Amino acid sequence: MTLLSGALKINSGELVDTIHQTAEKFGAKNRWGPEPTQTGVRRLALSDYDKEVKDWFIQQAKSLGCKVIVDEVGNIFATFPGKNRDAKPTGMGSHLDTQPTGGRYDGIFGVLSGLQVLRTLKANDYVPNYPITLVDWCNEEGARFPMSLMSSSVWAGISTKEHVYGLKDVYDNKTTVLEELNRIGYKGSVESSHVANPLNCHFEIHIEQGPILEMMGKRIGVLTSAQAFRWLDVTFKGMPQHTGTTPLEYRRDALLATAKVITGINEIGKKHHGVASVGMMSLSPNVVNVIPGEVSFVVDIRHHTDEGLHKIYTDVRALIDEITLNKAGNGIPLEVEIGDPYPIPTTVFHTDLVDLIEECAYSVVGEENTHRMVSGAGHDSCATGSVIPTAMIFVPSKNGISHNPEEYTKPDELEAGFRVLLETILRYDQERVE
Amino acid sequence: MTLLSGALKINSGELVDTIHQTAEKFGAKNRWGPEPTQTGVRRLALSDYDKEVKDWFIQQAKSLGCKVIVDEVGNIFATFPGKNRDAKPTGMGSHLDTQPTGGRYDGIFGVLSGLQVLRTLKANDYVPNYPITLVDWCNEEGARFPMSLMSSSVWAGISTKEHVYGLKDVYDNKTTVLEELNRIGYKGSVESSHVANPLNCHFEIHIEQGPILEMMGKRIGVLTSAQAFRWLDVTFKGMPQHTGTTPLEYRRDALLATAKVITGINEIGKKHHGVASVGMMSLSPNVVNVIPGEVSFVVDIRHHTDEGLHKIYTDVRALIDEITLNKAGNGIPLEVEIGDPYPIPTTVFHTDLVDLIEECAYSVVGEENTHRMVSGAGHDSCATGSVIPTAMIFVPSKNGISHNPEEYTKPDELEAGFRVLLETILRYDQERVE
């Protein structure tokens, strides 16, 4: 198949340059090597750096002739005009926020690849048939405000603005999303809704964040689905007592109970061929010679099927109940509080769009370098996928490392991914006409 | 046996009033009931509150005619004059610092009981045969600067001033002991040494911090020894990776390894009839959907014999080695760093002093209310006991609760303990002459 993008002049290297320039300007952190580009990025959602990169993004989009709107939960929609001005735009997007110890690619690569698509159209005076909207979804990571896919979920109607406005900064347990949206000037006036502010579809390109493409020697992953996941907020309450004077049989040790959960869920994850682990924990009073009286932690469970997730979930709940009642503190029951606010089911991507991406990938990098796969992580496309046709493209991650300063994808792999996205957007725009 | 203290006028209630007044002035925190006295105390070593209570203590001691000296690691020695002016003083002491979530009694009760002994002598114009020195040992808790019995250990020659000067505040990982001693004006000029600044013996009264006296219906514990303990600082280093995209078999999960240690050492503690647990932990990056790449924690092991402690220690080290090499991260080795800076062996208290306390307890509260026992916790007397004759008195702790705002001992139990201490000091002073 002939490449539609083959007719366009492409500014090779501009995308990679933009990735590094914005990383350096907006939150470069955690050096891991001697090269200027060898740092990670710390750009927490709704922080000053997030505001600055949003400002920069809007300025870039406007310079390309885009109309920019910000919705009431901080999502930015930059729309490049098409011939058919009143049609729903073709959508693409990802997120510009990072984890506290994040790298330069996760999310950012997706938004900047979209920007590179628009830059390429503009540079070639290419007018698409339909408008093309590039979205920076707000707070995908859920690292500072603990809800991943936060604002894409509101747009998709999975969550509400009232819920997310009240979320509190995990670092001070005080500052809310609403306060920070107001502070940085990104509480827009447009309703956050896929009905009021629609897209015709959503394409997202992202780094894999896992080791599969690299291990298989593939260049492009074509995603058929994203695995289901669920987060359980658990707090065990025991009794803070002196470690020296309290015999083991009289203890109500909230950390021992937590440790039993962490080891137990690992076995449960294995048993059901999914994953289950804990990444975040806080303990009180957190003193050497005091038994922890209270421990809060978040259980992260994932499976490529909803049924598998449910099996893991059921076993994890049973384990927590058993530990709460019988096992922790060596026989003395603890108190427990459990919240599981937003289970995300398996997202099955739209068959037509998956096939379209695959065709484009075959054309750009060859069938032998293309691999159909399931996303291990959640992405904004999991939210959009619940309401509009959605599909995703992956590029390899070196050593499968992500959410880490050393996250890395080679320039030619980034470029190849961008070209698949560009071709996909052009063909989608073409096929809507034909 | 006739009570020597029976001839003295004793101001009943003054001790308990002083406990509550100083709690309220210097760090009252964490209300747990409606009464004015129902809060805990947060008075971290070398904090502003610690400085203020030290200032108050010195002023009190001076008003009783004591000579006060401060040594180079913040220990305060208040010496009440005796007839035999040049003899080594009879010593008593404890500490005025608390845990971050401490109560009103731990340590404080010991220093203020000593103060009450001196107040009673002064009020009765009683001149002892030998000087009597009351000591406020600096940073017994090791909560803010992570070394328990810090300055009594320097005085006893177990540790050095150079070592403790460099200890860092666990809350900011920056501020040192030396900086804080200088800041609050408690880096004294006197050498911290049991040779240069000697005591003839050391008596300490303390709350039990465990449930035994209460469960047995006893009022006074006569300590024969204090159990050995050892703290191991452990850091596991794995790899922070995305929880969704990294299959379990490729993970190097430092928190999973830690959880296996916590559950494993609990079994080891049980097996050897001692205790082993973790109270303090920090994890990085501590984010919901990132596998913890680094976890640091402190293992606290204790046993009433040195042999038992060594068995626990050996098993704990073997467990950590096994988890590091084979088990954590599902088969992939982690890196580990282990430090165990200051093992404290079993302290066997001085037989003559133990017998003396027991006689005094029989006289004050009756044999039926007195119980010989082993201390579960470490105390400044464990440091002094390594160089001079030392013994301890316990009073009951309600529900065995300590290192907790709800720590409580009834006024009449506190008063009975003080009277045993007073009688002990008087008889010791008498018996040195006879």
PDB file of C-alpha atoms in Angstrom, chain B residues 125-308:
ATOM      1  CA  ASP B 125      16.861  19.790 105.615  1.00  0.00           C
ATOM      2  CA  TYR B 126      18.219  16.281 105.257  1.00  0.00           C
ATOM      3  CA  VAL B 127      21.918  16.175 104.450  1.00  0.00           C
ATOM      4  CA  PRO B 128      22.945  12.814 103.000  1.00  0.00           C
ATOM      5  CA  ASN B 129      26.322  11.278 103.784  1.00  0.00           C
ATOM      6  CA  TYR B 130      27.294  11.348 100.123  1.00  0.00           C
ATOM      7  CA  PRO B 131      26.400  13.644  97.270  1.00  0.00           C
ATOM      8  CA  ILE B 132      23.406  12.485  95.231  1.00  0.00           C
ATOM      9  CA  THR B 133      23.437  13.126  91.493  1.00  0.00           C
ATOM     10  CA  LEU B 134      20.288  13.136  89.408  1.00  0.00           C
ATOM     11  CA  VAL B 135      20.943  12.678  85.680  1.00  0.00           C
ATOM     12  CA  ASP B 136      18.815  13.592  82.662  1.00  0.00           C
ATOM     13  CA  TRP B 137      20.376  11.348  80.013  1.00  0.00           C
ATOM     14  CA  CYS B 138      20.170  12.901  76.553  1.00  0.00           C
ATOM     15  CA  ASN B 139      18.294  11.122  73.718  1.00  0.00           C
ATOM     16  CA  GLU B 140      17.376   7.832  75.324  1.00  0.00           C
ATOM     17  CA  GLU B 141      14.623   7.207  72.794  1.00  0.00           C
ATOM     18  CA  GLY B 142      16.606   7.311  69.591  1.00  0.00           C
ATOM     19  CA  ALA B 143      13.428   8.343  67.785  1.00  0.00           C
ATOM     20  CA  ARG B 144      14.632  11.557  66.141  1.00  0.00           C
ATOM     21  CA  PHE B 145      18.331  10.682  66.052  1.00  0.00           C
ATOM     22  CA  PRO B 146      18.377   6.927  65.505  1.00  0.00           C
ATOM     23  CA  MET B 147      20.421   5.622  68.411  1.00  0.00           C
ATOM     24  CA  SER B 148      18.695   4.707  71.631  1.00  0.00           C
ATOM     25  CA  LEU B 149      20.546   5.296  74.937  1.00  0.00           C
ATOM     26  CA  MET B 150      22.622   7.715  72.913  1.00  0.00           C
ATOM     27  CA  SER B 151      24.340   9.912  75.454  1.00  0.00           C
ATOM     28  CA  SER B 152      24.362   7.428  78.352  1.00  0.00           C
ATOM     29  CA  SER B 153      26.236   5.125  75.951  1.00  0.00           C
ATOM     30  CA  VAL B 154      28.890   7.784  75.383  1.00  0.00           C
ATOM     31  CA  TRP B 155      29.202   8.374  79.132  1.00  0.00           C
ATOM     32  CA  ALA B 156      29.616   4.610  79.646  1.00  0.00           C
ATOM     33  CA  GLY B 157      32.259   4.376  76.907  1.00  0.00           C
ATOM     34  CA  ILE B 158      30.126   2.075  74.734  1.00  0.00           C
ATOM     35  CA  SER B 159      29.958   4.696  71.984  1.00  0.00           C
ATOM     36  CA  THR B 160      31.891   7.843  71.154  1.00  0.00           C
ATOM     37  CA  LYS B 161      30.931  11.490  70.942  1.00  0.00           C
ATOM     38  CA  GLU B 162      32.245  11.552  67.374  1.00  0.00           C
ATOM     39  CA  HIS B 163      29.788   8.827  66.376  1.00  0.00           C
ATOM     40  CA  VAL B 164      26.770  10.466  67.965  1.00  0.00           C
ATOM     41  CA  TYR B 165      27.620  13.990  66.774  1.00  0.00           C
ATOM     42  CA  GLY B 166      27.214  12.787  63.204  1.00  0.00           C
ATOM     43  CA  LEU B 167      23.814  11.107  63.643  1.00  0.00           C
ATOM     44  CA  LYS B 168      21.159  12.668  61.415  1.00  0.00           C
ATOM     45  CA  ASP B 169      17.582  13.641  62.114  1.00  0.00           C
ATOM     46  CA  VAL B 170      15.402  10.903  60.588  1.00  0.00           C
ATOM     47  CA  TYR B 171      12.801  13.487  59.569  1.00  0.00           C
ATOM     48  CA  ASP B 172      15.029  15.625  57.329  1.00  0.00           C
ATOM     49  CA  ASN B 173      18.022  13.281  56.929  1.00  0.00           C
ATOM     50  CA  LYS B 174      20.246  16.340  57.327  1.00  0.00           C
ATOM     51  CA  THR B 175      20.341  17.999  60.742  1.00  0.00           C
ATOM     52  CA  THR B 176      23.002  16.446  62.994  1.00  0.00           C
ATOM     53  CA  VAL B 177      23.177  15.904  66.743  1.00  0.00           C
ATOM     54  CA  LEU B 178      26.140  18.261  66.913  1.00  0.00           C
ATOM     55  CA  GLU B 179      24.216  21.027  65.170  1.00  0.00           C
ATOM     56  CA  GLU B 180      21.253  20.622  67.472  1.00  0.00           C
ATOM     57  CA  LEU B 181      23.370  20.423  70.647  1.00  0.00           C
ATOM     58  CA  ASN B 182      24.943  23.711  69.618  1.00  0.00           C
ATOM     59  CA  ARG B 183      21.647  25.261  68.549  1.00  0.00           C
ATOM     60  CA  ILE B 184      19.887  24.607  71.855  1.00  0.00           C
ATOM     61  CA  GLY B 185      22.989  25.333  73.938  1.00  0.00           C
ATOM     62  CA  TYR B 186      23.437  21.857  75.397  1.00  0.00           C
ATOM     63  CA  LYS B 187      26.868  20.914  74.137  1.00  0.00           C
ATOM     64  CA  GLY B 188      28.515  21.227  77.538  1.00  0.00           C
ATOM     65  CA  SER B 189      32.217  21.530  78.210  1.00  0.00           C
ATOM     66  CA  VAL B 190      32.551  18.561  80.585  1.00  0.00           C
ATOM     67  CA  GLU B 191      33.936  15.349  79.129  1.00  0.00           C
ATOM     68  CA  SER B 192      31.236  12.686  78.799  1.00  0.00           C
ATOM     69  CA  SER B 193      32.881   9.868  80.702  1.00  0.00           C
ATOM     70  CA  HIS B 194      32.192   7.621  83.652  1.00  0.00           C
ATOM     71  CA  VAL B 195      35.877   8.056  84.521  1.00  0.00           C
ATOM     72  CA  ALA B 196      36.182  11.841  84.300  1.00  0.00           C
ATOM     73  CA  ASN B 197      32.703  12.458  85.718  1.00  0.00           C
ATOM     74  CA  PRO B 198      31.934   9.369  87.804  1.00  0.00           C
ATOM     75  CA  LEU B 199      28.920   8.045  89.697  1.00  0.00           C
ATOM     76  CA  ASN B 200      29.138   5.440  92.432  1.00  0.00           C
ATOM     77  CA  CYS B 201      26.033   3.634  91.191  1.00  0.00           C
ATOM     78  CA  HIS B 202      22.878   4.258  89.133  1.00  0.00           C
ATOM     79  CA  PHE B 203      19.272   3.743  90.242  1.00  0.00           C
ATOM     80  CA  GLU B 204      16.429   4.220  87.771  1.00  0.00           C
ATOM     81  CA  ILE B 205      12.704   4.039  88.235  1.00  0.00           C
ATOM     82  CA  HIS B 206      10.584   3.564  85.112  1.00  0.00           C
ATOM     83  CA  ILE B 207       7.140   2.504  83.979  1.00  0.00           C
ATOM     84  CA  GLU B 208       7.054  -1.135  82.879  1.00  0.00           C
ATOM     85  CA  GLN B 209       5.814  -0.432  79.320  1.00  0.00           C
ATOM     86  CA  GLY B 210       4.440  -3.956  79.252  1.00  0.00           C
ATOM     87  CA  PRO B 211       1.500  -5.848  80.725  1.00  0.00           C
ATOM     88  CA  ILE B 212       3.142  -8.137  83.298  1.00  0.00           C
ATOM     89  CA  LEU B 213       2.818  -6.250  86.628  1.00  0.00           C
ATOM     90  CA  GLU B 214      -0.778  -5.321  85.859  1.00  0.00           C
ATOM     91  CA  MET B 215      -1.686  -8.882  84.883  1.00  0.00           C
ATOM     92  CA  MET B 216      -0.097 -10.252  88.086  1.00  0.00           C
ATOM     93  CA  GLY B 217      -1.641  -7.562  90.296  1.00  0.00           C
ATOM     94  CA  LYS B 218       1.776  -6.355  91.524  1.00  0.00           C
ATOM     95  CA  ARG B 219       2.750  -2.750  92.337  1.00  0.00           C
ATOM     96  CA  ILE B 220       6.541  -2.805  92.165  1.00  0.00           C
ATOM     97  CA  GLY B 221       8.844  -4.623  89.756  1.00  0.00           C
ATOM     98  CA  VAL B 222      12.409  -5.298  90.932  1.00  0.00           C
ATOM     99  CA  LEU B 223      14.545  -5.722  87.824  1.00  0.00           C
ATOM    100  CA  THR B 224      17.203  -8.379  87.769  1.00  0.00           C
ATOM    101  CA  SER B 225      18.231  -7.748  84.161  1.00  0.00           C
ATOM    102  CA  ALA B 226      17.244  -6.120  80.882  1.00  0.00           C
ATOM    103  CA  GLN B 227      16.982  -8.139  77.732  1.00  0.00           C
ATOM    104  CA  ALA B 228      19.526  -7.901  74.983  1.00  0.00           C
ATOM    105  CA  PHE B 229      18.595  -6.204  71.755  1.00  0.00           C
ATOM    106  CA  ARG B 230      20.018  -5.403  68.378  1.00  0.00           C
ATOM    107  CA  TRP B 231      18.876  -3.236  65.519  1.00  0.00           C
ATOM    108  CA  LEU B 232      19.689  -4.075  61.910  1.00  0.00           C
ATOM    109  CA  ASP B 233      19.406  -1.330  59.301  1.00  0.00           C
ATOM    110  CA  VAL B 234      18.497  -3.069  56.071  1.00  0.00           C
ATOM    111  CA  THR B 235      18.163  -1.593  52.595  1.00  0.00           C
ATOM    112  CA  PHE B 236      16.969  -3.664  49.669  1.00  0.00           C
ATOM    113  CA  LYS B 237      17.635  -2.285  46.219  1.00  0.00           C
ATOM    114  CA  GLY B 238      15.661  -3.676  43.315  1.00  0.00           C
ATOM    115  CA  MET B 239      14.253  -1.900  40.277  1.00  0.00           C
ATOM    116  CA  PRO B 240      11.356   0.562  40.136  1.00  0.00           C
ATOM    117  CA  GLN B 241       9.232  -0.644  37.234  1.00  0.00           C
ATOM    118  CA  HIS B 242       5.661  -0.243  36.130  1.00  0.00           C
ATOM    119  CA  THR B 243       3.289  -2.490  38.057  1.00  0.00           C
ATOM    120  CA  GLY B 244       1.085  -3.107  35.045  1.00  0.00           C
ATOM    121  CA  THR B 245       3.648  -3.947  32.414  1.00  0.00           C
ATOM    122  CA  THR B 246       6.248  -5.963  34.280  1.00  0.00           C
ATOM    123  CA  PRO B 247       5.396  -9.657  34.562  1.00  0.00           C
ATOM    124  CA  LEU B 248       5.961 -10.999  38.096  1.00  0.00           C
ATOM    125  CA  GLU B 249       8.881 -13.139  36.973  1.00  0.00           C
ATOM    126  CA  TYR B 250      10.853 -10.101  35.750  1.00  0.00           C
ATOM    127  CA  ARG B 251      10.411  -7.999  38.864  1.00  0.00           C
ATOM    128  CA  ARG B 252      12.969  -7.002  41.445  1.00  0.00           C
ATOM    129  CA  ASP B 253      10.456  -5.880  44.043  1.00  0.00           C
ATOM    130  CA  ALA B 254      12.202  -4.485  47.124  1.00  0.00           C
ATOM    131  CA  LEU B 255       8.932  -4.284  49.054  1.00  0.00           C
ATOM    132  CA  LEU B 256       8.025  -7.911  48.399  1.00  0.00           C
ATOM    133  CA  ALA B 257      11.469  -8.873  49.731  1.00  0.00           C
ATOM    134  CA  THR B 258      10.884  -6.704  52.793  1.00  0.00           C
ATOM    135  CA  ALA B 259       7.470  -8.253  53.399  1.00  0.00           C
ATOM    136  CA  LYS B 260       9.076 -11.696  53.340  1.00  0.00           C
ATOM    137  CA  VAL B 261      11.590 -10.555  55.947  1.00  0.00           C
ATOM    138  CA  ILE B 262       8.849  -9.146  58.198  1.00  0.00           C
ATOM    139  CA  THR B 263       6.766 -12.323  58.117  1.00  0.00           C
ATOM    140  CA  GLY B 264       9.843 -14.521  58.408  1.00  0.00           C
ATOM    141  CA  ILE B 265      11.393 -12.803  61.426  1.00  0.00           C
ATOM    142  CA  ASN B 266       8.109 -13.064  63.285  1.00  0.00           C
ATOM    143  CA  GLU B 267       8.417 -16.852  63.050  1.00  0.00           C
ATOM    144  CA  ILE B 268      12.092 -16.682  64.045  1.00  0.00           C
ATOM    145  CA  GLY B 269      11.219 -14.606  67.122  1.00  0.00           C
ATOM    146  CA  LYS B 270       8.554 -17.123  68.155  1.00  0.00           C
ATOM    147  CA  LYS B 271      10.857 -20.081  67.591  1.00  0.00           C
ATOM    148  CA  HIS B 272      13.522 -18.704  69.937  1.00  0.00           C
ATOM    149  CA  HIS B 273      11.085 -17.274  72.537  1.00  0.00           C
ATOM    150  CA  GLY B 274      12.202 -13.702  71.836  1.00  0.00           C
ATOM    151  CA  VAL B 275      10.808 -10.934  69.664  1.00  0.00           C
ATOM    152  CA  ALA B 276      11.675  -9.697  66.194  1.00  0.00           C
ATOM    153  CA  SER B 277       9.799  -7.039  64.287  1.00  0.00           C
ATOM    154  CA  VAL B 278       9.968  -3.940  62.100  1.00  0.00           C
ATOM    155  CA  GLY B 279       8.687  -0.559  63.268  1.00  0.00           C
ATOM    156  CA  MET B 280      10.296   1.843  60.802  1.00  0.00           C
ATOM    157  CA  MET B 281      10.358   1.678  57.024  1.00  0.00           C
ATOM    158  CA  SER B 282      10.702   3.955  54.031  1.00  0.00           C
ATOM    159  CA  LEU B 283      10.094   3.067  50.422  1.00  0.00           C
ATOM    160  CA  SER B 284      10.986   4.683  47.152  1.00  0.00           C
ATOM    161  CA  PRO B 285       9.452   5.933  44.946  1.00  0.00           C
ATOM    162  CA  ASN B 286       6.301   5.111  47.008  1.00  0.00           C
ATOM    163  CA  VAL B 287       3.836   5.428  44.161  1.00  0.00           C
ATOM    164  CA  VAL B 288       0.740   3.320  43.567  1.00  0.00           C
ATOM    165  CA  ASN B 289       1.730   1.866  40.215  1.00  0.00           C
ATOM    166  CA  VAL B 290       5.492   1.611  40.556  1.00  0.00           C
ATOM    167  CA  ILE B 291       7.220  -1.427  42.013  1.00  0.00           C
ATOM    168  CA  PRO B 292       9.248  -0.150  44.993  1.00  0.00           C
ATOM    169  CA  GLY B 293      12.847   0.002  43.814  1.00  0.00           C
ATOM    170  CA  GLU B 294      14.319   0.636  47.233  1.00  0.00           C
ATOM    171  CA  VAL B 295      13.083  -0.097  50.730  1.00  0.00           C
ATOM    172  CA  SER B 296      14.923   0.684  53.962  1.00  0.00           C
ATOM    173  CA  PHE B 297      13.792  -0.701  57.294  1.00  0.00           C
ATOM    174  CA  VAL B 298      15.074  -1.492  60.760  1.00  0.00           C
ATOM    175  CA  VAL B 299      14.769  -4.967  62.243  1.00  0.00           C
ATOM    176  CA  ASP B 300      14.429  -4.883  66.046  1.00  0.00           C
ATOM    177  CA  ILE B 301      15.336  -8.172  67.744  1.00  0.00           C
ATOM    178  CA  ARG B 302      15.311  -8.876  71.490  1.00  0.00           C
ATOM    179  CA  HIS B 303      15.874 -11.756  73.847  1.00  0.00           C
ATOM    180  CA  HIS B 304      16.355 -12.130  77.597  1.00  0.00           C
ATOM    181  CA  THR B 305      19.673 -13.935  77.022  1.00  0.00           C
ATOM    182  CA  ASP B 306      22.639 -13.033  74.845  1.00  0.00           C
ATOM    183  CA  GLU B 307      22.651 -16.601  73.484  1.00  0.00           C
ATOM    184  CA  GLY B 308      18.989 -16.309  72.492  1.00  0.00           C
TER     185      GLY B 308
END
